[in-house]
Short mmCIF file of C-alpha atoms in Angstrom, two decimals:
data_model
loop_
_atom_site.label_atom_id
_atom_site.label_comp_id
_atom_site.label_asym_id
_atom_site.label_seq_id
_atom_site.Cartn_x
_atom_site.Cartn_y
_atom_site.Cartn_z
CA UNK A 28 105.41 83.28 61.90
CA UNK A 29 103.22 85.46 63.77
CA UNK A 30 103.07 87.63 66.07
CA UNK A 31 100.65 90.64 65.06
CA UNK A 32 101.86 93.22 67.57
CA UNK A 33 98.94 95.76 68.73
CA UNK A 34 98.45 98.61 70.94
CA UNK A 35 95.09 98.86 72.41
CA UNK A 36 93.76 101.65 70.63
CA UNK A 37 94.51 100.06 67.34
CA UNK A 38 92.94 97.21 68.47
CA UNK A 39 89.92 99.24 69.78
CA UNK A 40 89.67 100.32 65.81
CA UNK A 41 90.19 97.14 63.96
CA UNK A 42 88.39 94.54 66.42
CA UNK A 43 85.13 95.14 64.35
CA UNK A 44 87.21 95.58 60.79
CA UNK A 45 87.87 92.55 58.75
CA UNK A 46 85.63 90.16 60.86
CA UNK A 47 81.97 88.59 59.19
CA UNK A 48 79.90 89.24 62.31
CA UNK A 49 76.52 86.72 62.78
CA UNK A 50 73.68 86.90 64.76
CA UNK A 51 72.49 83.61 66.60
CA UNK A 52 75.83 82.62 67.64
CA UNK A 53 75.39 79.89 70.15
CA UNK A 54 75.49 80.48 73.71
CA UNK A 55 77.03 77.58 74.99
CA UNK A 56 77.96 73.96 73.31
CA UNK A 57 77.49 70.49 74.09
CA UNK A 58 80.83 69.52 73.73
CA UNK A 59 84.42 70.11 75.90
CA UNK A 60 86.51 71.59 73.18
CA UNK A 61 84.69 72.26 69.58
CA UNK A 62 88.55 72.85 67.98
CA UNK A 63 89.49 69.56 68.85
CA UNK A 64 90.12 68.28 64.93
CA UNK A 65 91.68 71.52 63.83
CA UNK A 66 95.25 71.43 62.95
CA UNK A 67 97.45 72.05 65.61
CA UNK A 68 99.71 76.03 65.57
CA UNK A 69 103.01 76.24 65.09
CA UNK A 70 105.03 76.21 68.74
CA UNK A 71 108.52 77.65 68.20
CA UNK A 72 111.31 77.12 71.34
CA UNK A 73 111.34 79.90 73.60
CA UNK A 74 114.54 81.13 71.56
CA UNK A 75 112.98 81.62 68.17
CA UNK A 76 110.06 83.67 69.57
CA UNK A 77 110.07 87.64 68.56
CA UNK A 78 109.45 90.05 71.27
CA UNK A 79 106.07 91.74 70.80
CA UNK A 80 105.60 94.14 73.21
CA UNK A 81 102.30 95.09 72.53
CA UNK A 82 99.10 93.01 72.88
CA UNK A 83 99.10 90.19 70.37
CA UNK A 84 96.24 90.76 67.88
CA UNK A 85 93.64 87.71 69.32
CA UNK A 86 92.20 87.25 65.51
CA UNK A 87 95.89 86.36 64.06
CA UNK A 88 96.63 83.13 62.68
CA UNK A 89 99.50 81.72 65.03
CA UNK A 90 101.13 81.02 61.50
CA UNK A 91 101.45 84.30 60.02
CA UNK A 92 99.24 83.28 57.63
CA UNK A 93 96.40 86.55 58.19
CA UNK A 94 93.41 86.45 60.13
CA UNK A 95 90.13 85.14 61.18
CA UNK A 96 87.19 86.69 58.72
CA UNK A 97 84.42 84.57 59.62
CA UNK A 98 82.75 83.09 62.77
CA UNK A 99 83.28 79.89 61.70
CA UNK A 100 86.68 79.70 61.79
CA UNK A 101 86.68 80.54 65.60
CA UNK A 102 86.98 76.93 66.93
CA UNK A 103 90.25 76.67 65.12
CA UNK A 104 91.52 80.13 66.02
CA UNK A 105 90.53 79.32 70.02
CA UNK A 106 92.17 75.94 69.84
CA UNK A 107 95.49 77.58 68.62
CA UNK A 108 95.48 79.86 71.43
CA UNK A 109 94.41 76.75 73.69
CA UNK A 110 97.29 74.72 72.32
CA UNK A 111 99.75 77.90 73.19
CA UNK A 112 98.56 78.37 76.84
CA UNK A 113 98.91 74.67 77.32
CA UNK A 114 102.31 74.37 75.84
CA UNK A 115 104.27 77.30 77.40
CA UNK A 116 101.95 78.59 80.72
CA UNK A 117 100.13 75.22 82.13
CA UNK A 118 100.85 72.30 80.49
CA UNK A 119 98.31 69.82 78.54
CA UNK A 120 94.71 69.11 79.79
CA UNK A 121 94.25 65.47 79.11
CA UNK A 122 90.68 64.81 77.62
CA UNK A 123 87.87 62.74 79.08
CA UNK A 124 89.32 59.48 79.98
CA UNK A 125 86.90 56.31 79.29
CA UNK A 126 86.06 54.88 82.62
CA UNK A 127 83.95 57.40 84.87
CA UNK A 128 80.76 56.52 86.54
CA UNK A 129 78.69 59.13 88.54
CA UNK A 130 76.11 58.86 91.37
CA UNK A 131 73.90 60.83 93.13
CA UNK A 132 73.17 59.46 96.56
CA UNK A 133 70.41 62.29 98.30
CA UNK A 134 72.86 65.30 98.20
CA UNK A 135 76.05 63.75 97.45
CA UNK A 136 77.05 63.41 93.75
CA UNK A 137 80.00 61.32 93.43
CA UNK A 138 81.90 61.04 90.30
CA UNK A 139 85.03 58.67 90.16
CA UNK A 140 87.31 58.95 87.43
CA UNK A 141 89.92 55.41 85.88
CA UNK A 142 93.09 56.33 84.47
CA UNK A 143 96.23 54.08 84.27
CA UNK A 144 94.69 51.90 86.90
CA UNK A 145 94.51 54.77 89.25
CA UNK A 146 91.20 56.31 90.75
CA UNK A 147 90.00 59.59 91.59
CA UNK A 148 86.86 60.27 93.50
CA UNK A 149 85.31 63.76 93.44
CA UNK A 150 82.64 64.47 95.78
CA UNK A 151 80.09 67.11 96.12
CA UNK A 152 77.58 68.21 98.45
CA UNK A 153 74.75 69.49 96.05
CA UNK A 154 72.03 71.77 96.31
CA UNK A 155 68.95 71.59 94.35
CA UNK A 156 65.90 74.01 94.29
CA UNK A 157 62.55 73.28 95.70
CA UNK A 158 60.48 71.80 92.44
CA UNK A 159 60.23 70.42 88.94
CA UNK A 160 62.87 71.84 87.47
CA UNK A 161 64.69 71.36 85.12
CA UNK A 162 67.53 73.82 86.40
CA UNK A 163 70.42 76.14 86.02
CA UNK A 164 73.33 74.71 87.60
CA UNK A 165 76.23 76.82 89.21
CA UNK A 166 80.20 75.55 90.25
CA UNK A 167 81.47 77.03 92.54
CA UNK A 168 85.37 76.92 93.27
CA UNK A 169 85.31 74.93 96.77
CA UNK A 170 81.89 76.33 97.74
CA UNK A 171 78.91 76.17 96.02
CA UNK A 172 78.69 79.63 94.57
CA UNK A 173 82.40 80.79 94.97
CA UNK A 174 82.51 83.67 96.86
CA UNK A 175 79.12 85.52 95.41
CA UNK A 176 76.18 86.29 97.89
CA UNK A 177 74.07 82.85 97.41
CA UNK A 178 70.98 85.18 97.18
CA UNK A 179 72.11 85.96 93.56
CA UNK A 180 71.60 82.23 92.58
CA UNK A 181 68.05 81.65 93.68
CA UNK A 182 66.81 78.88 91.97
CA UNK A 183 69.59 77.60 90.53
CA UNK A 184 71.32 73.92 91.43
CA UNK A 185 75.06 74.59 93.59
CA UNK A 186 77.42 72.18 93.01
CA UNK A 187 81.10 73.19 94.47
CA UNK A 188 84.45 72.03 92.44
CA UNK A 189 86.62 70.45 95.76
CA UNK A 190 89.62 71.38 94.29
CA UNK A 191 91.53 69.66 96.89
CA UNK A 192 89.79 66.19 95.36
CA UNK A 193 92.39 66.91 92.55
CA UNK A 194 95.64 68.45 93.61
CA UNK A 195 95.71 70.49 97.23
CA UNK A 196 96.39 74.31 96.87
CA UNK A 197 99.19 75.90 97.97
CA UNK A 198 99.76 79.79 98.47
CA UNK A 199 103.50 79.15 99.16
CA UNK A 200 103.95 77.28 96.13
CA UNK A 201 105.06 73.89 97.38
CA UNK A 202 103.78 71.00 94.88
CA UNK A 203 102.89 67.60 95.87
CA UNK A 204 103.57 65.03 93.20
CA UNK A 205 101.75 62.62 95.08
CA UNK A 206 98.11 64.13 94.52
CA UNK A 207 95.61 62.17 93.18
CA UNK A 208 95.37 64.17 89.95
CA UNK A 209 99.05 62.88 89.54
CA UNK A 210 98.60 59.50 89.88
CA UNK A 211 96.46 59.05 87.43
CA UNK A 212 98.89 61.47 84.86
CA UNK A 213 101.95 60.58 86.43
CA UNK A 214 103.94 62.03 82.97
CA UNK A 215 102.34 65.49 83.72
CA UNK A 216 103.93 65.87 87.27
CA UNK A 217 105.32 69.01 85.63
CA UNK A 218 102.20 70.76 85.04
CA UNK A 219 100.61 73.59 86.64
CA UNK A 220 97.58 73.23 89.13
CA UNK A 221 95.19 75.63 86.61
CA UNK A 222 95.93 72.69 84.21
CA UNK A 223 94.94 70.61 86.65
CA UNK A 224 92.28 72.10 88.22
CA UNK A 225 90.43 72.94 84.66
CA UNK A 226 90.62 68.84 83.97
CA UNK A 227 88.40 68.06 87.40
CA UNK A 228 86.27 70.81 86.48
CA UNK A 229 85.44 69.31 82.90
CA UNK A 230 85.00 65.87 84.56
CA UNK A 231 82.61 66.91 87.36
CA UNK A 232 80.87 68.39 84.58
CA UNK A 233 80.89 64.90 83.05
CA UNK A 234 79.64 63.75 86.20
CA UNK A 235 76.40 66.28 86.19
CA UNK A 236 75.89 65.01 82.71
CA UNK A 237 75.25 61.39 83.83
CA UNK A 238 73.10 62.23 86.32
CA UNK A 239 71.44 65.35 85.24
CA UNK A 240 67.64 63.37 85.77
CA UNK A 241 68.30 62.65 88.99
CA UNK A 242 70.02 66.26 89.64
CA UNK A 243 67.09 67.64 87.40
CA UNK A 244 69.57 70.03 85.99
CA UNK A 245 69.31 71.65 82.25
CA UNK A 246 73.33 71.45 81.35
CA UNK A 247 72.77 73.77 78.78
CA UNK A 248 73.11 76.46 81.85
CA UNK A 249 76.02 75.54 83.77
CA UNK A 250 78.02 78.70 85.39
CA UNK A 251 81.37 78.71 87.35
CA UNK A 252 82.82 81.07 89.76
CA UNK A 253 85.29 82.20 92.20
CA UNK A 254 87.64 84.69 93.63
CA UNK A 255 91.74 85.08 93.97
CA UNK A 256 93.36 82.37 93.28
CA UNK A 257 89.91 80.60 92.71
CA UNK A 258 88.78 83.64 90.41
CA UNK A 259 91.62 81.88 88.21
CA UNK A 260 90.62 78.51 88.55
CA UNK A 261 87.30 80.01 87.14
CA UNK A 262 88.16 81.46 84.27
CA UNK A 263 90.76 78.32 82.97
CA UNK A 264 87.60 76.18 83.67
CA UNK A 265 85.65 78.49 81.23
CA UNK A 266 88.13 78.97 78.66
CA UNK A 267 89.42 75.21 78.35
CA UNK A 268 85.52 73.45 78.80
CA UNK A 269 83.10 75.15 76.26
CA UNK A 270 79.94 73.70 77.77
CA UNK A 271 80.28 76.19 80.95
CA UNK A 272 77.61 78.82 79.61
CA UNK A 273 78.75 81.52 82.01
CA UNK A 274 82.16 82.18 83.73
CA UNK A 275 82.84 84.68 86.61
CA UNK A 276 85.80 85.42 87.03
CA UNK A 277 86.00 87.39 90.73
CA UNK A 278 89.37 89.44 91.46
CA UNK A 279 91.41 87.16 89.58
CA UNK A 280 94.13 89.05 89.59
CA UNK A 281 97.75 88.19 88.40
CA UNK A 282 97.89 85.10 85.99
CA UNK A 283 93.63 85.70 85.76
CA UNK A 284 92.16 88.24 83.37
CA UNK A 285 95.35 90.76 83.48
CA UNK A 286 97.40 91.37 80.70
CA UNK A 287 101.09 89.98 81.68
CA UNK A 288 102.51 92.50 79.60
CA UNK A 289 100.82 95.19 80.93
CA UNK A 290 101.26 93.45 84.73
CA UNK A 291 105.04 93.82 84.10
CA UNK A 292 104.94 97.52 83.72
CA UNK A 293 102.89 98.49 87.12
CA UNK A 294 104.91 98.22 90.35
CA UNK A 295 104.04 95.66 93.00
CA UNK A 296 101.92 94.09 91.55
CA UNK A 297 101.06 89.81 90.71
CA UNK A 298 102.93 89.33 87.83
CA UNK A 299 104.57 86.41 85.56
CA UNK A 300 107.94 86.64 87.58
CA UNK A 301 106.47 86.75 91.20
CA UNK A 302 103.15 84.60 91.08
CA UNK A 303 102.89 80.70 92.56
CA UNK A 304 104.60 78.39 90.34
CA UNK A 305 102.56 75.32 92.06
CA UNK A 306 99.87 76.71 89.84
CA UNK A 307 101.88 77.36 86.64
CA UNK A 308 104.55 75.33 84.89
CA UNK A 309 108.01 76.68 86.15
CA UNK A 310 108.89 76.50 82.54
CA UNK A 311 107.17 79.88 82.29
CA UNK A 312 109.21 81.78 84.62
CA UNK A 313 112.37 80.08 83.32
CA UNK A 314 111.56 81.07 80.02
CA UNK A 315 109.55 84.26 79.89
CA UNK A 316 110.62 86.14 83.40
CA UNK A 317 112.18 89.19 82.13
CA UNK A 318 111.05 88.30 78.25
CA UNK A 319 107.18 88.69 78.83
CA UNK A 320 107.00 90.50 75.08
CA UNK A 321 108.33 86.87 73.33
CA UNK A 322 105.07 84.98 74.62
CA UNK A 323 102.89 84.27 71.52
CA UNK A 324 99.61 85.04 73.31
CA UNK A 325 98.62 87.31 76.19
CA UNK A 326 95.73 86.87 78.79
CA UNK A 327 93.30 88.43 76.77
CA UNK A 328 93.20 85.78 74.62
CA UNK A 329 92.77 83.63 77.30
CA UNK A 330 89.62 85.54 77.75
CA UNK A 331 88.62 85.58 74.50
CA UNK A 332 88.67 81.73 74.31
CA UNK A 333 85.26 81.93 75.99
CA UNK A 334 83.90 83.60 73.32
CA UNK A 335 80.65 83.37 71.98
CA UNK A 336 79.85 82.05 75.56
CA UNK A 337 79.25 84.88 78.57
CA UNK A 338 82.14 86.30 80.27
CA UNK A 339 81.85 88.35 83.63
CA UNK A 340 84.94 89.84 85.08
CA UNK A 341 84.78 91.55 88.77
CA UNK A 342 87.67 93.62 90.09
CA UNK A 343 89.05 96.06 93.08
CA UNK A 344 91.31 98.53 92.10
CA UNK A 345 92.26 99.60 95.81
CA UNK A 346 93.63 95.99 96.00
CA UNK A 347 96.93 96.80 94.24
CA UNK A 348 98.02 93.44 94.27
CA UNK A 349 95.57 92.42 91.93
CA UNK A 350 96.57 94.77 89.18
CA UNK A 351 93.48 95.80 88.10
CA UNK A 352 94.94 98.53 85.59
CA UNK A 353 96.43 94.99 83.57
CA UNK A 354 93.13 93.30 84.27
CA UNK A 355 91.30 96.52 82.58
CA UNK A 356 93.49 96.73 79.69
CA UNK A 357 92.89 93.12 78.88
CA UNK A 358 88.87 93.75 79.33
CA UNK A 359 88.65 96.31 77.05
CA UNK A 360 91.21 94.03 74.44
CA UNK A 361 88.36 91.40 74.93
CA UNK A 362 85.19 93.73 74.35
CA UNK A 363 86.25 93.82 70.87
CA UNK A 364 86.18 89.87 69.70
CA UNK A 365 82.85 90.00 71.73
CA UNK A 366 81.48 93.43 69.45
CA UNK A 367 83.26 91.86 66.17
CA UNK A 368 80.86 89.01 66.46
CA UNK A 369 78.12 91.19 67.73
CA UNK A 370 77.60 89.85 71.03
CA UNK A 371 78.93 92.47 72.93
CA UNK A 372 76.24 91.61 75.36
CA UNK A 373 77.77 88.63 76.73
CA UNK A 374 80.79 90.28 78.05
CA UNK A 375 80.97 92.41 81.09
CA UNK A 376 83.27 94.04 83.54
CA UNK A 377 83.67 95.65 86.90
CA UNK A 378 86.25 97.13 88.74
CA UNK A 379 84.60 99.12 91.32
CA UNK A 380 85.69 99.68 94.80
CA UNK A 381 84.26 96.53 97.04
CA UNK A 382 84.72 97.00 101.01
CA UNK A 383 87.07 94.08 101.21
CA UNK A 384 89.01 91.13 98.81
CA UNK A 385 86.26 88.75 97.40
CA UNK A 386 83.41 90.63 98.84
CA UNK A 387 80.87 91.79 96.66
CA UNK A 388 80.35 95.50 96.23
CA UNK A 389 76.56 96.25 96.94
CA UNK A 390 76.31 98.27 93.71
CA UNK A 391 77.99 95.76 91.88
CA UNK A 392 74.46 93.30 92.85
CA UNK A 393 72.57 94.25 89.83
CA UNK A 394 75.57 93.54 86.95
CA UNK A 395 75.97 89.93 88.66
CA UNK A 396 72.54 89.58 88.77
CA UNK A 397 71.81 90.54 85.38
CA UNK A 398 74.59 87.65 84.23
CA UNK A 399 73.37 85.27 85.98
CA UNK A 400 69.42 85.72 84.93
#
């Protein structure tokens, strides 16, 4: 049974050892989840975990059994890490149910979604570029670009994620059982809203899929965003839905790109014990609060699940609530499954001084832009 405990400098040494780098990797897929048939990892009880203080090596079988070698064998590798994130942080993403019809009425794109004789209507106000197109089409968490300047997205189709549509966020944590997300999955009431959230994501994606004529939208370039809370929302949707080509992932803070390990070892500071358990399972905090070394997997591998697909990640280190050194330490764990499969390229990250939380340093214009394009 793993785990593979690493510091970062050893990691920094044997991300590029031991791995059969390829060129052409693909930069996006046409598919939600390209691990689906692989066999499912081992998923001990909280009790027979070992502490691992360290960062758990992201290439290690979750059986013990060595590591990955070839690109190949990536699908299986990120579905194991998938399948541990659901199981112990936010609880199982259902998959595409049957019954969901999408329309595009002018600028309204409504997709409604069957399940257990429930219905769930998403709606979006959507817009699309002046000509022929076909076009590049960005998400935005409850806006159309997140919070990014809109003039970084010029020709490219905006079509916000209502979040709301699914479950309603709440800072103070209080859940509502009664959302619509959980009457369709009424067995899931215990799951966290990132779960949640990542499922309506997929399924407006669904929704752009059916109508991508009309929309005159090229699916092969579909980006999401946002910041906070939203910046987390973001990066789940990008990690659990493998036909998002680029995720940005803006101050996500605590429970978003940073490390909980390291999170537990800086002050005040968003960490596993203290975040919003409306958007996690409480099962985390009952089981890992005070054992953060015993998870089997750490945030850069949720990260890395994105991999060979772009990655942007956007901090603001005088925001110490955010955590940044955590979010920095996980950055530089993920820079190395990007360079072992030579696509170091499609990985970036900033944390740079911005004049206020979820606003855009003006130096930081040029790295977004260069993403995006």
């Amino acid at each position: 049974m793993r785990k593979i405990c690493i510091s970062l400098l050893t990691l920094l040494f044997i991300g590029c050892l031991g791995v059969q780098a390829q060129s052409g990797l693909p930069l996006v897929y046409e598919v939600e989840n390209t691990g689906v048939g692989c066999e499912a990892p081992p998923l001990p009880s909280p009790a027979q975990l070992i502490n691992c203080p360290l960062l758990p090596d992201p290439f290690a079988w979750s059986d013990g059994s060595g590591r990955v070698e070839t690109f190949d064998q990536w699908a299986c590798r990120r579905n194991e890490i998938k399948a541990e994130i659901e199981h112990y942080e936010i609880g199982l993403k259902p998959g595409r149910p049957e019954l969901i019809t999408a329309t595009l009425n002018g600028t309204t794109l409504t997709v409604e979604i069957t399940e257990n004789g429930e219905t769930l209507v998403l709606t979006s106000t959507v817009v699309i570029p002046a000509g022929d197109g076909p076009f590049p089409v960005v998400s935005g968490m409850n806006s159309g670009v997140g919070s990014l300047p809109a003039e970084l997205f010029v020709g490219v189709i905006q079509i916000p994620f209502m979040h709301n549509q699914v479950v309603t966020s709440s800072h103070q944590g209080v859940r509502d059982d009664n959302a619509p997300y959980f009457r369709l999955y009424p067995n899931l009431r215990h799951v966290g809203y990132y779960s949640a959230w990542s499922w309506g994501i997929s399924r407006l994606i669904d929704g752009i899929e059916m109508v991508q004529s009309q929309l005159k939208a090229d699916t092969k370039r579909i980006a999401v965003s946002g910041c906070s809370y939203a910046g987390k929302m973001a990066l789940f949707a990008g990690a659990f839905d493998e036909r998002i080509a680029l995720t940005i992932a803006h101050e996500s803070g605590g429970g978003g790109v940073n490390s909980w390990r390291v999170a537990e070892t800086i002050g005040n500071v968003e960490k596993l014990g203290n975040t919003n358990y409306s958007w996690f399972m409480q099962s985390l905090k009952t089981n890992f609060d005070g054992r953060v070394g015993t998870l089997p997997y750490d945030h850069h591998e949720l990260m890395a699940m994105i991999v060979p697909r772009a990655l942007l990640v956007l901090g603001n280190p005088p925001w110490t609530w955010l955590g940044d050194e955590a979010g920095y330490v996980a950055s530089r764990a993920v820079e190395q499954v990007y360079k072992a499969f030579d696509i170091a390229d499609r990985f970036g990250f900033v944390f740079k001084h911005a004049p206020n939380h979820c606003v855009l340093s003006q130096t930081s214009y040029p790295i977004v832009q260069a993403f995006i394009n």
